[in-house]
Amino acid sequence: MTDGLVIPPGAGRKFVTKAQEVTFKVTGDHSRTGSLFEVVVPPGFDVGAHVHTRTEEIFYVLDGELELLAFEPDERTPEDWRSWRGSDGRRPVRAGPGSCMFVPAGCPHAFTNPHDTPARMLFLSAPPPDHEAYFEELLEMFDSGTANVDAVINLREKYDIQQITPLRFDAAES
């Protein structure tokens, strides 16, 4: 491809389920270096602390507020990443619009929406296309009603996502 790409607001390939909304803006079909998604994070959604061995990610908060983690803790406790502490005293942070989180490969990270209103973020994943396929399969699971914790964990493992703390995708589970 020698031409660039302009994606107007609201455009892109959109997946909407009861649990999540993801709009693919730039994919591996367009770029060799990264995939770009706009993600609506529903109230109570907690991706759980996890790590990738080969993927870098950047999260940029557009609307709302998320709680973010991107560091190796003194101890990886298996239940709740929100209590983690880094050896330098670092803790998870509340992040509003304009906040950005960079996650290199191998770095434990997580985000949650602890509020009762949706948040929106821009999410860059490199290299493509693993996260594109992951999102497609995950959202199909949500849509078909086959999403349960074990099925989602198995899917995440398939796409180089090693879960450390539980994923919570139902506000009632938070």
mmCIF file of N, CA, C and O in Angstrom, residues 60-105:
data_model
loop_
_atom_site.group_PDB
_atom_site.id
_atom_site.type_symbol
_atom_site.label_atom_id
_atom_site.label_comp_id
_atom_site.label_asym_id
_atom_site.label_seq_id
_atom_site.Cartn_x
_atom_site.Cartn_y
_atom_site.Cartn_z
ATOM 1 N N TYR A 60 -4.444 4.858 25.509
ATOM 2 C CA TYR A 60 -4.653 6.293 25.645
ATOM 3 C C TYR A 60 -6.117 6.514 26.029
ATOM 4 O O TYR A 60 -7.024 6.140 25.271
ATOM 5 N N VAL A 61 -6.346 7.089 27.209
ATOM 6 C CA VAL A 61 -7.705 7.292 27.698
ATOM 7 C C VAL A 61 -8.322 8.489 26.978
ATOM 8 O O VAL A 61 -7.767 9.595 26.997
ATOM 9 N N LEU A 62 -9.471 8.247 26.342
ATOM 10 C CA LEU A 62 -10.191 9.303 25.624
ATOM 11 C C LEU A 62 -11.277 9.930 26.486
ATOM 12 O O LEU A 62 -11.419 11.154 26.535
ATOM 13 N N ASP A 63 -12.084 9.104 27.136
ATOM 14 C CA ASP A 63 -13.199 9.556 27.975
ATOM 15 C C ASP A 63 -13.295 8.670 29.201
ATOM 16 O O ASP A 63 -13.013 7.470 29.129
ATOM 17 N N GLY A 64 -13.754 9.253 30.297
ATOM 18 C CA GLY A 64 -13.949 8.485 31.515
ATOM 19 C C GLY A 64 -12.656 8.361 32.296
ATOM 20 O O GLY A 64 -11.701 9.121 32.089
ATOM 21 N N GLU A 65 -12.634 7.388 33.176
ATOM 22 C CA GLU A 65 -11.459 7.162 34.017
ATOM 23 C C GLU A 65 -11.246 5.661 34.168
ATOM 24 O O GLU A 65 -12.207 4.907 34.378
ATOM 25 N N LEU A 66 -10.006 5.244 34.035
ATOM 26 C CA LEU A 66 -9.620 3.844 34.209
ATOM 27 C C LEU A 66 -8.574 3.751 35.300
ATOM 28 O O LEU A 66 -7.831 4.711 35.549
ATOM 29 N N GLU A 67 -8.480 2.607 35.918
ATOM 30 C CA GLU A 67 -7.372 2.325 36.815
ATOM 31 C C GLU A 67 -6.374 1.499 35.999
ATOM 32 O O GLU A 67 -6.759 0.523 35.349
ATOM 33 N N LEU A 68 -5.099 1.905 36.008
ATOM 34 C CA LEU A 68 -4.077 1.312 35.145
ATOM 35 C C LEU A 68 -2.891 0.780 35.954
ATOM 36 O O LEU A 68 -2.493 1.373 36.959
ATOM 37 N N LEU A 69 -2.293 -0.294 35.450
ATOM 38 C CA LEU A 69 -1.096 -0.892 36.031
ATOM 39 C C LEU A 69 -0.140 -1.233 34.897
ATOM 40 O O LEU A 69 -0.564 -1.821 33.894
ATOM 41 N N ALA A 70 1.137 -0.877 35.061
ATOM 42 C CA ALA A 70 2.171 -1.273 34.088
ATOM 43 C C ALA A 70 3.524 -1.317 34.795
ATOM 44 O O ALA A 70 4.369 -0.460 34.613
ATOM 45 N N PHE A 71 3.716 -2.322 35.635
ATOM 46 C CA PHE A 71 5.004 -2.515 36.317
ATOM 47 C C PHE A 71 5.055 -3.925 36.895
ATOM 48 O O PHE A 71 4.021 -4.582 37.045
ATOM 49 N N GLU A 72 6.256 -4.362 37.210
ATOM 50 C CA GLU A 72 6.454 -5.652 37.874
ATOM 51 C C GLU A 72 6.327 -5.411 39.374
ATOM 52 O O GLU A 72 7.051 -4.595 39.941
ATOM 53 N N PRO A 73 5.396 -6.101 40.041
ATOM 54 C CA PRO A 73 5.221 -5.881 41.482
ATOM 55 C C PRO A 73 6.265 -6.644 42.292
ATOM 56 O O PRO A 73 6.915 -7.567 41.786
ATOM 57 N N ASP A 74 6.383 -6.275 43.558
ATOM 58 C CA ASP A 74 7.231 -7.042 44.474
ATOM 59 C C ASP A 74 6.755 -8.482 44.551
ATOM 60 O O ASP A 74 7.548 -9.405 44.622
ATOM 61 N N GLU A 75 5.419 -8.643 44.537
ATOM 62 C CA GLU A 75 4.829 -9.971 44.584
ATOM 63 C C GLU A 75 3.602 -10.000 43.684
ATOM 64 O O GLU A 75 2.729 -9.138 43.787
ATOM 65 N N ARG A 76 3.533 -10.988 42.812
ATOM 66 C CA ARG A 76 2.372 -11.160 41.937
ATOM 67 C C ARG A 76 1.300 -11.955 42.679
ATOM 68 O O ARG A 76 1.220 -13.165 42.557
ATOM 69 N N THR A 77 0.479 -11.265 43.448
ATOM 70 C CA THR A 77 -0.609 -11.949 44.139
ATOM 71 C C THR A 77 -1.677 -12.313 43.118
ATOM 72 O O THR A 77 -1.970 -11.532 42.212
ATOM 73 N N PRO A 78 -2.271 -13.496 43.237
ATOM 74 C CA PRO A 78 -3.136 -14.003 42.169
ATOM 75 C C PRO A 78 -4.570 -13.469 42.152
ATOM 76 O O PRO A 78 -5.279 -13.698 41.192
ATOM 77 N N GLU A 79 -5.008 -12.757 43.175
ATOM 78 C CA GLU A 79 -6.419 -12.376 43.227
ATOM 79 C C GLU A 79 -6.711 -10.973 42.705
ATOM 80 O O GLU A 79 -7.641 -10.793 41.945
ATOM 81 N N ASP A 80 -5.951 -9.964 43.136
ATOM 82 C CA ASP A 80 -6.311 -8.593 42.786
ATOM 83 C C ASP A 80 -5.067 -7.744 42.576
ATOM 84 O O ASP A 80 -4.351 -7.442 43.524
ATOM 85 N N TRP A 81 -4.830 -7.329 41.349
ATOM 86 C CA TRP A 81 -3.667 -6.521 40.991
ATOM 87 C C TRP A 81 -3.743 -5.105 41.562
ATOM 88 O O TRP A 81 -2.727 -4.433 41.660
ATOM 89 N N ARG A 82 -4.906 -4.659 41.946
ATOM 90 C CA ARG A 82 -5.047 -3.274 42.418
ATOM 91 C C ARG A 82 -4.315 -3.010 43.725
ATOM 92 O O ARG A 82 -4.073 -1.859 44.082
ATOM 93 N N SER A 83 -3.919 -4.064 44.426
ATOM 94 C CA SER A 83 -3.152 -3.887 45.665
ATOM 95 C C SER A 83 -1.645 -4.060 45.442
ATOM 96 O O SER A 83 -0.869 -3.982 46.389
ATOM 97 N N TRP A 84 -1.228 -4.283 44.207
ATOM 98 C CA TRP A 84 0.191 -4.501 43.929
ATOM 99 C C TRP A 84 1.016 -3.246 44.201
ATOM 100 O O TRP A 84 0.535 -2.118 44.029
ATOM 101 N N ARG A 85 2.277 -3.481 44.587
ATOM 102 C CA ARG A 85 3.247 -2.411 44.796
ATOM 103 C C ARG A 85 4.533 -2.786 44.076
ATOM 104 O O ARG A 85 4.947 -3.934 44.104
ATOM 105 N N GLY A 86 5.183 -1.787 43.469
ATOM 106 C CA GLY A 86 6.480 -2.015 42.847
ATOM 107 C C GLY A 86 7.585 -1.810 43.857
ATOM 108 O O GLY A 86 7.383 -1.185 44.904
ATOM 109 N N SER A 87 8.771 -2.309 43.569
ATOM 110 C CA SER A 87 9.900 -2.153 44.494
ATOM 111 C C SER A 87 10.261 -0.685 44.701
ATOM 112 O O SER A 87 10.850 -0.326 45.715
ATOM 113 N N ASP A 88 9.869 0.169 43.755
ATOM 114 C CA ASP A 88 10.131 1.610 43.882
ATOM 115 C C ASP A 88 8.944 2.354 44.503
ATOM 116 O O ASP A 88 8.911 3.580 44.509
ATOM 117 N N GLY A 89 7.957 1.616 45.031
ATOM 118 C CA GLY A 89 6.787 2.234 45.644
ATOM 119 C C GLY A 89 5.639 2.486 44.685
ATOM 120 O O GLY A 89 4.573 2.959 45.082
ATOM 121 N N ARG A 90 5.844 2.187 43.431
ATOM 122 C CA ARG A 90 4.811 2.406 42.418
ATOM 123 C C ARG A 90 3.543 1.620 42.750
ATOM 124 O O ARG A 90 3.606 0.516 43.282
ATOM 125 N N ARG A 91 2.385 2.207 42.414
ATOM 126 C CA ARG A 91 1.086 1.569 42.612
ATOM 127 C C ARG A 91 0.229 1.807 41.370
ATOM 128 O O ARG A 91 0.519 2.710 40.588
ATOM 129 N N PRO A 92 -0.836 1.045 41.186
ATOM 130 C CA PRO A 92 -1.767 1.345 40.092
ATOM 131 C C PRO A 92 -2.285 2.772 40.242
ATOM 132 O O PRO A 92 -2.381 3.297 41.354
ATOM 133 N N VAL A 93 -2.620 3.391 39.102
ATOM 134 C CA VAL A 93 -3.055 4.796 39.126
ATOM 135 C C VAL A 93 -4.423 4.953 38.473
ATOM 136 O O VAL A 93 -4.792 4.191 37.582
ATOM 137 N N ARG A 94 -5.147 5.969 38.927
ATOM 138 C CA ARG A 94 -6.389 6.378 38.271
ATOM 139 C C ARG A 94 -5.986 7.312 37.141
ATOM 140 O O ARG A 94 -5.193 8.230 37.332
ATOM 141 N N ALA A 95 -6.543 7.081 35.967
ATOM 142 C CA ALA A 95 -6.130 7.832 34.783
ATOM 143 C C ALA A 95 -7.348 8.343 34.029
ATOM 144 O O ALA A 95 -8.217 7.559 33.648
ATOM 145 N N GLY A 96 -7.385 9.653 33.803
ATOM 146 C CA GLY A 96 -8.475 10.274 33.072
ATOM 147 C C GLY A 96 -8.084 10.589 31.642
ATOM 148 O O GLY A 96 -6.999 10.198 31.170
ATOM 149 N N PRO A 97 -8.940 11.325 30.937
ATOM 150 C CA PRO A 97 -8.693 11.663 29.533
ATOM 151 C C PRO A 97 -7.325 12.309 29.324
ATOM 152 O O PRO A 97 -6.905 13.170 30.104
ATOM 153 N N GLY A 98 -6.634 11.842 28.292
ATOM 154 C CA GLY A 98 -5.298 12.337 27.984
ATOM 155 C C GLY A 98 -4.185 11.520 28.612
ATOM 156 O O GLY A 98 -3.019 11.692 28.282
ATOM 157 N N SER A 99 -4.527 10.601 29.510
ATOM 158 C CA SER A 99 -3.520 9.737 30.134
ATOM 159 C C SER A 99 -3.109 8.647 29.156
ATOM 160 O O SER A 99 -3.930 8.149 28.382
ATOM 161 N N CYS A 100 -1.838 8.276 29.229
ATOM 162 C CA CYS A 100 -1.287 7.286 28.314
ATOM 163 C C CYS A 100 -0.489 6.260 29.114
ATOM 164 O O CYS A 100 0.221 6.619 30.060
ATOM 165 N N MET A 101 -0.606 4.991 28.743
ATOM 166 C CA MET A 101 0.172 3.925 29.372
ATOM 167 C C MET A 101 0.887 3.145 28.272
ATOM 168 O O MET A 101 0.257 2.682 27.318
ATOM 169 N N PHE A 102 2.212 3.002 28.405
ATOM 170 C CA PHE A 102 3.017 2.191 27.488
ATOM 171 C C PHE A 102 3.379 0.893 28.200
ATOM 172 O O PHE A 102 3.796 0.908 29.360
ATOM 173 N N VAL A 103 3.242 -0.224 27.496
ATOM 174 C CA VAL A 103 3.524 -1.544 28.064
ATOM 175 C C VAL A 103 4.483 -2.282 27.140
ATOM 176 O O VAL A 103 4.085 -2.730 26.058
ATOM 177 N N PRO A 104 5.759 -2.423 27.551
ATOM 178 C CA PRO A 104 6.673 -3.227 26.731
ATOM 179 C C PRO A 104 6.387 -4.713 26.907
ATOM 180 O O PRO A 104 5.763 -5.131 27.887
ATOM 181 N N ALA A 105 6.839 -5.513 25.963
ATOM 182 C CA ALA A 105 6.689 -6.966 26.072
ATOM 183 C C ALA A 105 7.309 -7.434 27.386
ATOM 184 O O ALA A 105 8.356 -6.944 27.795
#
